[in-house]
Amino acid sequence: MSAPTPPPSGGSAPDPYSTPDAGSSAPAPEGTPQPYAEPGAQAPYSQSPYSQAPYAQPGAQAPYDPSAPATPYGGQPPYGYAPPRKTDGVSIAALVTGILGMALIPLGLGIAGVVRTKDPARSGRGLAIAGIVLGALSTVGWIVVIGLAAFVVNNDDFQDAFRDSYQESFQEGAGLDYEVGECFDYPGSSATIGDITPADCAAPHAAEVFSVSQLPGGDFPGESGVEQAFTDTCVPAFESYVGSDPADTSLTAYYIGPDEVSWTLGDRQLLCVAEAGDGSKLDASVAGSGL
């Protein structure tokens, strides 16, 4: 067994595990192993020059501030909630007036409704548009009606044709659509115009028509005016039709004409009628009889 090697002269052997002095800058001799750090040791670190807010302690709570707005549960912002939209009343009115055919009214209300329903809080835009459409249609309809009415009022030919047609209908309804030479009968002396019925002139009958004329238009001439028309029209016609003087005859002549009520309904017809003077039945036509 060899003897241990003695340390070199001139001092003690260097400790390979010792750390150099902090102020020493001399490098370790070549071949000298680096010292190991002690287990669990950590190199020192320098603190950042920037300040850092201290951490809040677990469970800490900010002091209560009554003036601060309420914080929703969980600290999360509330979910958006849209309130229900209300149907615009102006738009509803536009639709209703349009259905009623009120022309320009639903047009104006519909336009206002379209403007108002641009607000997201209001619904009913479709109602407003429907009111506009109905208002436009009713406006066109009223224009046509007014135009036709103006045409009727200002057109004389149309008025004459309407008056003649209405008068014919009135006379047919009243049983007075007789022509010259036609005979009729009625059940008794108290009979009214509605009781008159056509009759055969060759069979017993009450009276015979010997003249038919139309009174001029205008205001109702009154009973005296109708009687004057009888004198001017029926008297000459009697002599021409019967062949005798109205002042010297066994027949009686009278008229069936309009009164104030029937005049307003368009009745202008004047019937000149002959019957037996003694109220008996005629058994033949009086045309050319000279009675």
PDB file of C-alpha atoms in Angstrom:
ATOM      1  CA  MET A   1       0.000   0.000   0.000  1.00  0.00           C
ATOM      2  CA  SER A   2       1.456   3.319  -1.052  1.00  0.00           C
ATOM      3  CA  ALA A   3       1.715   6.234   1.289  1.00  0.00           C
ATOM      4  CA  PRO A   4      -0.610   9.278   0.825  1.00  0.00           C
ATOM      5  CA  THR A   5       0.703  12.053  -1.232  1.00  0.00           C
ATOM      6  CA  PRO A   6       1.602  14.972   0.949  1.00  0.00           C
ATOM      7  CA  PRO A   7       0.201  18.393   0.205  1.00  0.00           C
ATOM      8  CA  PRO A   8       2.367  20.728  -1.726  1.00  0.00           C
ATOM      9  CA  SER A   9       4.612  22.894   0.234  1.00  0.00           C
ATOM     10  CA  GLY A  10       3.956  26.494   0.902  1.00  0.00           C
ATOM     11  CA  GLY A  11       0.396  26.267   2.192  1.00  0.00           C
ATOM     12  CA  SER A  12      -2.716  24.221   2.550  1.00  0.00           C
ATOM     13  CA  ALA A  13      -4.431  22.634  -0.361  1.00  0.00           C
ATOM     14  CA  PRO A  14      -7.367  24.678  -1.880  1.00  0.00           C
ATOM     15  CA  ASP A  15     -10.880  23.605  -0.939  1.00  0.00           C
ATOM     16  CA  PRO A  16     -12.624  22.687  -4.140  1.00  0.00           C
ATOM     17  CA  TYR A  17     -16.063  23.310  -2.567  1.00  0.00           C
ATOM     18  CA  SER A  18     -15.382  26.763  -1.222  1.00  0.00           C
ATOM     19  CA  THR A  19     -16.853  29.859  -2.870  1.00  0.00           C
ATOM     20  CA  PRO A  20     -14.630  32.679  -3.929  1.00  0.00           C
ATOM     21  CA  ASP A  21     -14.762  35.890  -2.074  1.00  0.00           C
ATOM     22  CA  ALA A  22     -17.358  38.297  -3.237  1.00  0.00           C
ATOM     23  CA  GLY A  23     -14.758  40.902  -3.981  1.00  0.00           C
ATOM     24  CA  SER A  24     -12.389  38.563  -5.745  1.00  0.00           C
ATOM     25  CA  SER A  25     -12.435  38.541  -9.469  1.00  0.00           C
ATOM     26  CA  ALA A  26      -9.723  35.997 -10.033  1.00  0.00           C
ATOM     27  CA  PRO A  27     -10.886  33.041 -12.047  1.00  0.00           C
ATOM     28  CA  ALA A  28     -10.618  29.574 -10.692  1.00  0.00           C
ATOM     29  CA  PRO A  29      -7.615  27.652 -11.795  1.00  0.00           C
ATOM     30  CA  GLU A  30      -8.045  25.639 -14.924  1.00  0.00           C
ATOM     31  CA  GLY A  31      -9.224  22.172 -14.261  1.00  0.00           C
ATOM     32  CA  THR A  32     -10.800  23.148 -10.950  1.00  0.00           C
ATOM     33  CA  PRO A  33     -14.385  21.888 -10.725  1.00  0.00           C
ATOM     34  CA  GLN A  34     -17.214  24.466 -10.284  1.00  0.00           C
ATOM     35  CA  PRO A  35     -18.793  24.494  -6.898  1.00  0.00           C
ATOM     36  CA  TYR A  36     -22.305  23.090  -6.566  1.00  0.00           C
ATOM     37  CA  ALA A  37     -25.079  25.143  -5.068  1.00  0.00           C
ATOM     38  CA  GLU A  38     -26.491  23.970  -1.838  1.00  0.00           C
ATOM     39  CA  PRO A  39     -29.669  21.989  -2.218  1.00  0.00           C
ATOM     40  CA  GLY A  40     -32.751  24.230  -1.948  1.00  0.00           C
ATOM     41  CA  ALA A  41     -30.804  27.377  -2.419  1.00  0.00           C
ATOM     42  CA  GLN A  42     -32.071  30.012  -4.865  1.00  0.00           C
ATOM     43  CA  ALA A  43     -30.183  32.692  -6.586  1.00  0.00           C
ATOM     44  CA  PRO A  44     -31.001  36.103  -5.310  1.00  0.00           C
ATOM     45  CA  TYR A  45     -33.039  38.377  -7.614  1.00  0.00           C
ATOM     46  CA  SER A  46     -33.315  42.023  -7.803  1.00  0.00           C
ATOM     47  CA  GLN A  47     -36.669  43.785  -7.314  1.00  0.00           C
ATOM     48  CA  SER A  48     -38.173  45.581 -10.334  1.00  0.00           C
ATOM     49  CA  PRO A  49     -38.038  49.312 -10.112  1.00  0.00           C
ATOM     50  CA  TYR A  50     -41.742  49.413 -11.153  1.00  0.00           C
ATOM     51  CA  SER A  51     -44.256  49.423  -8.357  1.00  0.00           C
ATOM     52  CA  GLN A  52     -46.790  46.632  -8.135  1.00  0.00           C
ATOM     53  CA  ALA A  53     -50.193  46.712  -6.471  1.00  0.00           C
ATOM     54  CA  PRO A  54     -50.421  44.408  -3.541  1.00  0.00           C
ATOM     55  CA  TYR A  55     -52.586  41.374  -3.944  1.00  0.00           C
ATOM     56  CA  ALA A  56     -55.967  41.472  -2.255  1.00  0.00           C
ATOM     57  CA  GLN A  57     -56.386  39.051   0.508  1.00  0.00           C
ATOM     58  CA  PRO A  58     -58.661  36.140  -0.252  1.00  0.00           C
ATOM     59  CA  GLY A  59     -62.238  36.904   0.703  1.00  0.00           C
ATOM     60  CA  ALA A  60     -61.670  40.644   0.930  1.00  0.00           C
ATOM     61  CA  GLN A  61     -64.583  42.894  -0.171  1.00  0.00           C
ATOM     62  CA  ALA A  62     -64.660  46.507  -1.275  1.00  0.00           C
ATOM     63  CA  PRO A  63     -66.329  48.920   1.113  1.00  0.00           C
ATOM     64  CA  TYR A  64     -70.063  49.616   0.385  1.00  0.00           C
ATOM     65  CA  ASP A  65     -70.801  52.826  -1.448  1.00  0.00           C
ATOM     66  CA  PRO A  66     -74.552  53.697  -1.366  1.00  0.00           C
ATOM     67  CA  SER A  67     -74.167  56.159  -4.250  1.00  0.00           C
ATOM     68  CA  ALA A  68     -72.710  53.554  -6.608  1.00  0.00           C
ATOM     69  CA  PRO A  69     -75.090  51.872  -9.148  1.00  0.00           C
ATOM     70  CA  ALA A  70     -76.288  48.392  -8.344  1.00  0.00           C
ATOM     71  CA  THR A  71     -74.054  45.640  -9.652  1.00  0.00           C
ATOM     72  CA  PRO A  72     -75.862  42.676 -11.265  1.00  0.00           C
ATOM     73  CA  TYR A  73     -75.482  39.250  -9.757  1.00  0.00           C
ATOM     74  CA  GLY A  74     -72.176  37.583 -10.549  1.00  0.00           C
ATOM     75  CA  GLY A  75     -70.711  40.845 -11.786  1.00  0.00           C
ATOM     76  CA  GLN A  76     -71.934  40.096 -15.326  1.00  0.00           C
ATOM     77  CA  PRO A  77     -73.765  42.695 -17.505  1.00  0.00           C
ATOM     78  CA  PRO A  78     -77.530  42.038 -17.752  1.00  0.00           C
ATOM     79  CA  TYR A  79     -78.884  40.322 -20.840  1.00  0.00           C
ATOM     80  CA  GLY A  80     -80.780  42.638 -23.272  1.00  0.00           C
ATOM     81  CA  TYR A  81     -84.609  42.484 -22.885  1.00  0.00           C
ATOM     82  CA  ALA A  82     -86.806  44.099 -25.576  1.00  0.00           C
ATOM     83  CA  PRO A  83     -90.211  45.238 -24.259  1.00  0.00           C
ATOM     84  CA  PRO A  84     -93.296  44.151 -26.315  1.00  0.00           C
ATOM     85  CA  ARG A  85     -94.052  46.397 -29.302  1.00  0.00           C
ATOM     86  CA  LYS A  86     -97.338  48.267 -29.244  1.00  0.00           C
ATOM     87  CA  THR A  87     -99.563  48.475 -32.338  1.00  0.00           C
ATOM     88  CA  ASP A  88     -99.730  52.060 -33.541  1.00  0.00           C
ATOM     89  CA  GLY A  89    -103.203  53.564 -33.079  1.00  0.00           C
ATOM     90  CA  VAL A  90    -102.863  55.851 -36.102  1.00  0.00           C
ATOM     91  CA  SER A  91    -102.171  52.827 -38.321  1.00  0.00           C
ATOM     92  CA  ILE A  92    -105.283  51.080 -36.963  1.00  0.00           C
ATOM     93  CA  ALA A  93    -107.366  54.208 -37.669  1.00  0.00           C
ATOM     94  CA  ALA A  94    -105.990  54.293 -41.235  1.00  0.00           C
ATOM     95  CA  LEU A  95    -107.192  50.736 -41.866  1.00  0.00           C
ATOM     96  CA  VAL A  96    -110.646  51.324 -40.344  1.00  0.00           C
ATOM     97  CA  THR A  97    -111.296  54.555 -42.262  1.00  0.00           C
ATOM     98  CA  GLY A  98    -110.010  52.892 -45.437  1.00  0.00           C
ATOM     99  CA  ILE A  99    -112.537  50.059 -45.037  1.00  0.00           C
ATOM    100  CA  LEU A 100    -115.271  52.672 -44.541  1.00  0.00           C
ATOM    101  CA  GLY A 101    -114.263  54.322 -47.830  1.00  0.00           C
ATOM    102  CA  MET A 102    -113.435  57.706 -46.327  1.00  0.00           C
ATOM    103  CA  ALA A 103    -111.172  58.639 -49.243  1.00  0.00           C
ATOM    104  CA  LEU A 104    -108.468  61.137 -48.251  1.00  0.00           C
ATOM    105  CA  ILE A 105    -108.708  60.502 -44.488  1.00  0.00           C
ATOM    106  CA  PRO A 106    -107.142  56.996 -44.585  1.00  0.00           C
ATOM    107  CA  LEU A 107    -104.509  58.303 -47.000  1.00  0.00           C
ATOM    108  CA  GLY A 108    -103.343  60.901 -44.493  1.00  0.00           C
ATOM    109  CA  LEU A 109    -103.561  58.548 -41.528  1.00  0.00           C
ATOM    110  CA  GLY A 110    -101.721  55.804 -43.441  1.00  0.00           C
ATOM    111  CA  ILE A 111     -98.824  58.079 -44.335  1.00  0.00           C
ATOM    112  CA  ALA A 112     -98.586  59.221 -40.718  1.00  0.00           C
ATOM    113  CA  GLY A 113     -98.706  55.589 -39.591  1.00  0.00           C
ATOM    114  CA  VAL A 114     -95.811  54.615 -41.866  1.00  0.00           C
ATOM    115  CA  VAL A 115     -93.715  57.419 -40.399  1.00  0.00           C
ATOM    116  CA  ARG A 116     -94.654  56.558 -36.820  1.00  0.00           C
ATOM    117  CA  THR A 117     -93.928  52.831 -37.199  1.00  0.00           C
ATOM    118  CA  LYS A 118     -90.296  53.578 -38.043  1.00  0.00           C
ATOM    119  CA  ASP A 119     -89.929  53.705 -34.276  1.00  0.00           C
ATOM    120  CA  PRO A 120     -88.899  50.175 -33.193  1.00  0.00           C
ATOM    121  CA  ALA A 121     -91.278  50.438 -30.240  1.00  0.00           C
ATOM    122  CA  ARG A 122     -94.328  50.626 -32.555  1.00  0.00           C
ATOM    123  CA  SER A 123     -95.752  47.983 -34.883  1.00  0.00           C
ATOM    124  CA  GLY A 124     -98.542  48.190 -37.440  1.00  0.00           C
ATOM    125  CA  ARG A 125     -96.731  49.265 -40.594  1.00  0.00           C
ATOM    126  CA  GLY A 126     -98.769  46.786 -42.639  1.00  0.00           C
ATOM    127  CA  LEU A 127    -102.009  48.292 -41.315  1.00  0.00           C
ATOM    128  CA  ALA A 128    -100.853  51.749 -42.349  1.00  0.00           C
ATOM    129  CA  ILE A 129     -99.979  50.556 -45.867  1.00  0.00           C
ATOM    130  CA  ALA A 130    -103.356  48.820 -46.192  1.00  0.00           C
ATOM    131  CA  GLY A 131    -105.050  52.065 -45.145  1.00  0.00           C
ATOM    132  CA  ILE A 132    -103.148  53.952 -47.842  1.00  0.00           C
ATOM    133  CA  VAL A 133    -104.211  51.455 -50.527  1.00  0.00           C
ATOM    134  CA  LEU A 134    -107.867  51.461 -49.450  1.00  0.00           C
ATOM    135  CA  GLY A 135    -107.837  55.243 -49.194  1.00  0.00           C
ATOM    136  CA  ALA A 136    -106.472  55.562 -52.731  1.00  0.00           C
ATOM    137  CA  LEU A 137    -109.123  53.187 -54.100  1.00  0.00           C
ATOM    138  CA  SER A 138    -111.968  54.949 -52.293  1.00  0.00           C
ATOM    139  CA  THR A 139    -110.677  58.322 -53.482  1.00  0.00           C
ATOM    140  CA  VAL A 140    -110.763  57.131 -57.087  1.00  0.00           C
ATOM    141  CA  GLY A 141    -114.261  55.742 -56.517  1.00  0.00           C
ATOM    142  CA  TRP A 142    -115.534  59.021 -55.113  1.00  0.00           C
ATOM    143  CA  ILE A 143    -114.044  60.915 -58.036  1.00  0.00           C
ATOM    144  CA  VAL A 144    -115.915  58.654 -60.452  1.00  0.00           C
ATOM    145  CA  VAL A 145    -119.200  59.032 -58.531  1.00  0.00           C
ATOM    146  CA  ILE A 146    -118.896  62.808 -58.350  1.00  0.00           C
ATOM    147  CA  GLY A 147    -118.040  62.968 -62.031  1.00  0.00           C
ATOM    148  CA  LEU A 148    -121.103  60.903 -62.958  1.00  0.00           C
ATOM    149  CA  ALA A 149    -123.306  63.045 -60.728  1.00  0.00           C
ATOM    150  CA  ALA A 150    -122.012  66.213 -62.379  1.00  0.00           C
ATOM    151  CA  PHE A 151    -122.663  64.681 -65.797  1.00  0.00           C
ATOM    152  CA  VAL A 152    -126.249  63.791 -64.845  1.00  0.00           C
ATOM    153  CA  VAL A 153    -126.970  67.234 -63.418  1.00  0.00           C
ATOM    154  CA  ASN A 154    -125.587  69.097 -66.413  1.00  0.00           C
ATOM    155  CA  ASN A 155    -126.813  66.818 -69.213  1.00  0.00           C
ATOM    156  CA  ASP A 156    -130.301  67.752 -70.395  1.00  0.00           C
ATOM    157  CA  ASP A 157    -130.702  64.734 -72.664  1.00  0.00           C
ATOM    158  CA  PHE A 158    -129.941  62.358 -69.826  1.00  0.00           C
ATOM    159  CA  GLN A 159    -132.381  64.154 -67.535  1.00  0.00           C
ATOM    160  CA  ASP A 160    -135.147  64.015 -70.134  1.00  0.00           C
ATOM    161  CA  ALA A 161    -134.583  60.325 -70.780  1.00  0.00           C
ATOM    162  CA  PHE A 162    -134.529  59.592 -67.051  1.00  0.00           C
ATOM    163  CA  ARG A 163    -137.700  61.607 -66.456  1.00  0.00           C
ATOM    164  CA  ASP A 164    -139.550  59.857 -69.280  1.00  0.00           C
ATOM    165  CA  SER A 165    -138.456  56.449 -68.087  1.00  0.00           C
ATOM    166  CA  TYR A 166    -139.422  57.213 -64.505  1.00  0.00           C
ATOM    167  CA  GLN A 167    -142.778  58.621 -65.561  1.00  0.00           C
ATOM    168  CA  GLU A 168    -143.596  55.514 -67.579  1.00  0.00           C
ATOM    169  CA  SER A 169    -142.712  53.344 -64.612  1.00  0.00           C
ATOM    170  CA  PHE A 170    -144.835  55.512 -62.310  1.00  0.00           C
ATOM    171  CA  GLN A 171    -147.824  55.416 -64.620  1.00  0.00           C
ATOM    172  CA  GLU A 172    -147.583  51.669 -65.055  1.00  0.00           C
ATOM    173  CA  GLY A 173    -147.420  51.223 -61.301  1.00  0.00           C
ATOM    174  CA  ALA A 174    -150.415  53.526 -60.793  1.00  0.00           C
ATOM    175  CA  GLY A 175    -152.428  51.918 -63.598  1.00  0.00           C
ATOM    176  CA  LEU A 176    -152.463  55.120 -65.673  1.00  0.00           C
ATOM    177  CA  ASP A 177    -150.530  53.998 -68.731  1.00  0.00           C
ATOM    178  CA  TYR A 178    -153.495  54.457 -71.073  1.00  0.00           C
ATOM    179  CA  GLU A 179    -153.634  55.596 -74.659  1.00  0.00           C
ATOM    180  CA  VAL A 180    -156.312  57.383 -76.630  1.00  0.00           C
ATOM    181  CA  GLY A 181    -159.294  55.098 -77.373  1.00  0.00           C
ATOM    182  CA  GLU A 182    -158.718  52.764 -74.426  1.00  0.00           C
ATOM    183  CA  CYS A 183    -161.476  52.157 -71.897  1.00  0.00           C
ATOM    184  CA  PHE A 184    -161.369  51.316 -68.212  1.00  0.00           C
ATOM    185  CA  ASP A 185    -163.705  50.471 -65.379  1.00  0.00           C
ATOM    186  CA  TYR A 186    -163.847  50.991 -61.618  1.00  0.00           C
ATOM    187  CA  PRO A 187    -166.008  49.309 -59.021  1.00  0.00           C
ATOM    188  CA  GLY A 188    -167.942  52.314 -57.656  1.00  0.00           C
ATOM    189  CA  SER A 189    -168.236  56.063 -57.306  1.00  0.00           C
ATOM    190  CA  SER A 190    -165.780  56.119 -54.393  1.00  0.00           C
ATOM    191  CA  ALA A 191    -163.091  54.317 -56.367  1.00  0.00           C
ATOM    192  CA  THR A 192    -159.546  55.652 -56.390  1.00  0.00           C
ATOM    193  CA  ILE A 193    -157.003  55.671 -59.178  1.00  0.00           C
ATOM    194  CA  GLY A 194    -155.608  52.419 -57.873  1.00  0.00           C
ATOM    195  CA  ASP A 195    -158.993  50.765 -58.426  1.00  0.00           C
ATOM    196  CA  ILE A 196    -159.046  51.530 -62.173  1.00  0.00           C
ATOM    197  CA  THR A 197    -158.776  48.463 -64.390  1.00  0.00           C
ATOM    198  CA  PRO A 198    -158.657  48.179 -68.184  1.00  0.00           C
ATOM    199  CA  ALA A 199    -161.909  47.252 -69.915  1.00  0.00           C
ATOM    200  CA  ASP A 200    -163.172  46.307 -73.376  1.00  0.00           C
ATOM    201  CA  CYS A 201    -164.751  49.311 -75.049  1.00  0.00           C
ATOM    202  CA  ALA A 202    -167.330  46.981 -76.763  1.00  0.00           C
ATOM    203  CA  ALA A 203    -168.494  45.738 -73.350  1.00  0.00           C
ATOM    204  CA  PRO A 204    -170.031  47.759 -70.518  1.00  0.00           C
ATOM    205  CA  HIS A 205    -167.361  50.071 -69.079  1.00  0.00           C
ATOM    206  CA  ALA A 206    -167.186  53.235 -67.015  1.00  0.00           C
ATOM    207  CA  ALA A 207    -165.081  55.628 -69.124  1.00  0.00           C
ATOM    208  CA  GLU A 208    -162.960  56.126 -72.201  1.00  0.00           C
ATOM    209  CA  VAL A 209    -159.741  58.088 -72.728  1.00  0.00           C
ATOM    210  CA  PHE A 210    -160.011  60.596 -75.563  1.00  0.00           C
ATOM    211  CA  SER A 211    -156.756  62.596 -75.051  1.00  0.00           C
ATOM    212  CA  VAL A 212    -153.340  62.072 -73.481  1.00  0.00           C
ATOM    213  CA  SER A 213    -150.889  64.955 -73.036  1.00  0.00           C
ATOM    214  CA  GLN A 214    -147.856  65.954 -70.983  1.00  0.00           C
ATOM    215  CA  LEU A 215    -147.726  69.082 -68.861  1.00  0.00           C
ATOM    216  CA  PRO A 216    -144.599  71.247 -69.130  1.00  0.00           C
ATOM    217  CA  GLY A 217    -141.863  70.792 -66.558  1.00  0.00           C
ATOM    218  CA  GLY A 218    -140.881  73.152 -63.798  1.00  0.00           C
ATOM    219  CA  ASP A 219    -142.591  73.763 -60.488  1.00  0.00           C
ATOM    220  CA  PHE A 220    -145.987  72.279 -59.742  1.00  0.00           C
ATOM    221  CA  PRO A 221    -148.545  74.684 -61.271  1.00  0.00           C
ATOM    222  CA  GLY A 222    -151.089  74.031 -58.561  1.00  0.00           C
ATOM    223  CA  GLU A 223    -154.596  72.661 -58.947  1.00  0.00           C
ATOM    224  CA  SER A 224    -155.695  75.774 -60.792  1.00  0.00           C
ATOM    225  CA  GLY A 225    -152.867  75.332 -63.290  1.00  0.00           C
ATOM    226  CA  VAL A 226    -153.854  71.713 -63.942  1.00  0.00           C
ATOM    227  CA  GLU A 227    -157.494  72.762 -64.443  1.00  0.00           C
ATOM    228  CA  GLN A 228    -156.386  75.414 -66.894  1.00  0.00           C
ATOM    229  CA  ALA A 229    -154.483  72.741 -68.800  1.00  0.00           C
ATOM    230  CA  PHE A 230    -157.694  70.677 -68.878  1.00  0.00           C
ATOM    231  CA  THR A 231    -159.581  73.623 -70.395  1.00  0.00           C
ATOM    232  CA  ASP A 232    -156.859  74.323 -72.924  1.00  0.00           C
ATOM    233  CA  THR A 233    -156.306  70.677 -73.904  1.00  0.00           C
ATOM    234  CA  CYS A 234    -159.268  68.437 -73.121  1.00  0.00           C
ATOM    235  CA  VAL A 235    -162.137  70.674 -74.285  1.00  0.00           C
ATOM    236  CA  PRO A 236    -160.899  71.010 -77.879  1.00  0.00           C
ATOM    237  CA  ALA A 237    -159.926  67.333 -77.943  1.00  0.00           C
ATOM    238  CA  PHE A 238    -163.432  66.261 -76.808  1.00  0.00           C
ATOM    239  CA  GLU A 239    -165.146  67.963 -79.768  1.00  0.00           C
ATOM    240  CA  SER A 240    -162.621  66.483 -82.153  1.00  0.00           C
ATOM    241  CA  TYR A 241    -162.863  62.939 -80.718  1.00  0.00           C
ATOM    242  CA  VAL A 242    -166.598  62.627 -79.903  1.00  0.00           C
ATOM    243  CA  GLY A 243    -167.930  64.917 -82.615  1.00  0.00           C
ATOM    244  CA  SER A 244    -170.184  67.054 -80.404  1.00  0.00           C
ATOM    245  CA  ASP A 245    -170.014  70.342 -78.535  1.00  0.00           C
ATOM    246  CA  PRO A 246    -168.838  69.838 -74.949  1.00  0.00           C
ATOM    247  CA  ALA A 247    -171.574  72.267 -73.828  1.00  0.00           C
ATOM    248  CA  ASP A 248    -174.307  70.213 -75.537  1.00  0.00           C
ATOM    249  CA  THR A 249    -173.591  66.539 -74.852  1.00  0.00           C
ATOM    250  CA  SER A 250    -174.894  63.682 -72.741  1.00  0.00           C
ATOM    251  CA  LEU A 251    -171.357  62.817 -71.713  1.00  0.00           C
ATOM    252  CA  THR A 252    -169.243  64.264 -68.960  1.00  0.00           C
ATOM    253  CA  ALA A 253    -165.563  65.110 -69.528  1.00  0.00           C
ATOM    254  CA  TYR A 254    -163.003  65.248 -66.746  1.00  0.00           C
ATOM    255  CA  TYR A 255    -159.284  64.764 -66.305  1.00  0.00           C
ATOM    256  CA  ILE A 256    -156.875  62.595 -64.357  1.00  0.00           C
ATOM    257  CA  GLY A 257    -153.726  64.579 -63.721  1.00  0.00           C
ATOM    258  CA  PRO A 258    -150.847  64.961 -61.283  1.00  0.00           C
ATOM    259  CA  ASP A 259    -151.078  66.369 -57.788  1.00  0.00           C
ATOM    260  CA  GLU A 260    -148.264  67.993 -55.847  1.00  0.00           C
ATOM    261  CA  VAL A 261    -146.925  64.681 -54.514  1.00  0.00           C
ATOM    262  CA  SER A 262    -146.920  62.813 -57.819  1.00  0.00           C
ATOM    263  CA  TRP A 263    -145.450  65.889 -59.522  1.00  0.00           C
ATOM    264  CA  THR A 264    -142.333  65.644 -57.377  1.00  0.00           C
ATOM    265  CA  LEU A 265    -142.060  62.005 -58.457  1.00  0.00           C
ATOM    266  CA  GLY A 266    -142.058  62.968 -62.123  1.00  0.00           C
ATOM    267  CA  ASP A 267    -145.742  62.640 -63.012  1.00  0.00           C
ATOM    268  CA  ARG A 268    -146.656  65.051 -65.823  1.00  0.00           C
ATOM    269  CA  GLN A 269    -149.411  63.129 -67.627  1.00  0.00           C
ATOM    270  CA  LEU A 270    -152.874  64.571 -68.217  1.00  0.00           C
ATOM    271  CA  LEU A 271    -155.605  62.088 -69.199  1.00  0.00           C
ATOM    272  CA  CYS A 272    -158.826  63.484 -70.708  1.00  0.00           C
ATOM    273  CA  VAL A 273    -161.682  61.060 -69.975  1.00  0.00           C
ATOM    274  CA  ALA A 274    -165.364  60.845 -71.053  1.00  0.00           C
ATOM    275  CA  GLU A 275    -168.101  58.970 -69.233  1.00  0.00           C
ATOM    276  CA  ALA A 276    -171.915  58.887 -69.247  1.00  0.00           C
ATOM    277  CA  GLY A 277    -173.461  61.998 -67.732  1.00  0.00           C
ATOM    278  CA  ASP A 278    -175.977  60.005 -65.663  1.00  0.00           C
ATOM    279  CA  GLY A 279    -173.285  57.671 -64.222  1.00  0.00           C
ATOM    280  CA  SER A 280    -174.462  54.637 -66.179  1.00  0.00           C
ATOM    281  CA  LYS A 281    -172.183  52.256 -68.012  1.00  0.00           C
ATOM    282  CA  LEU A 282    -171.145  52.883 -71.579  1.00  0.00           C
ATOM    283  CA  ASP A 283    -171.630  49.875 -73.838  1.00  0.00           C
ATOM    284  CA  ALA A 284    -169.621  51.139 -76.800  1.00  0.00           C
ATOM    285  CA  SER A 285    -166.845  53.524 -77.742  1.00  0.00           C
ATOM    286  CA  VAL A 286    -167.761  57.206 -77.773  1.00  0.00           C
ATOM    287  CA  ALA A 287    -165.382  57.937 -80.625  1.00  0.00           C
ATOM    288  CA  GLY A 288    -167.422  59.763 -83.338  1.00  0.00           C
ATOM    289  CA  SER A 289    -170.678  58.943 -81.543  1.00  0.00           C
ATOM    290  CA  GLY A 290    -171.853  62.554 -81.339  1.00  0.00           C
ATOM    291  CA  LEU A 291    -173.320  61.831 -77.888  1.00  0.00           C
TER     292      LEU A 291
END
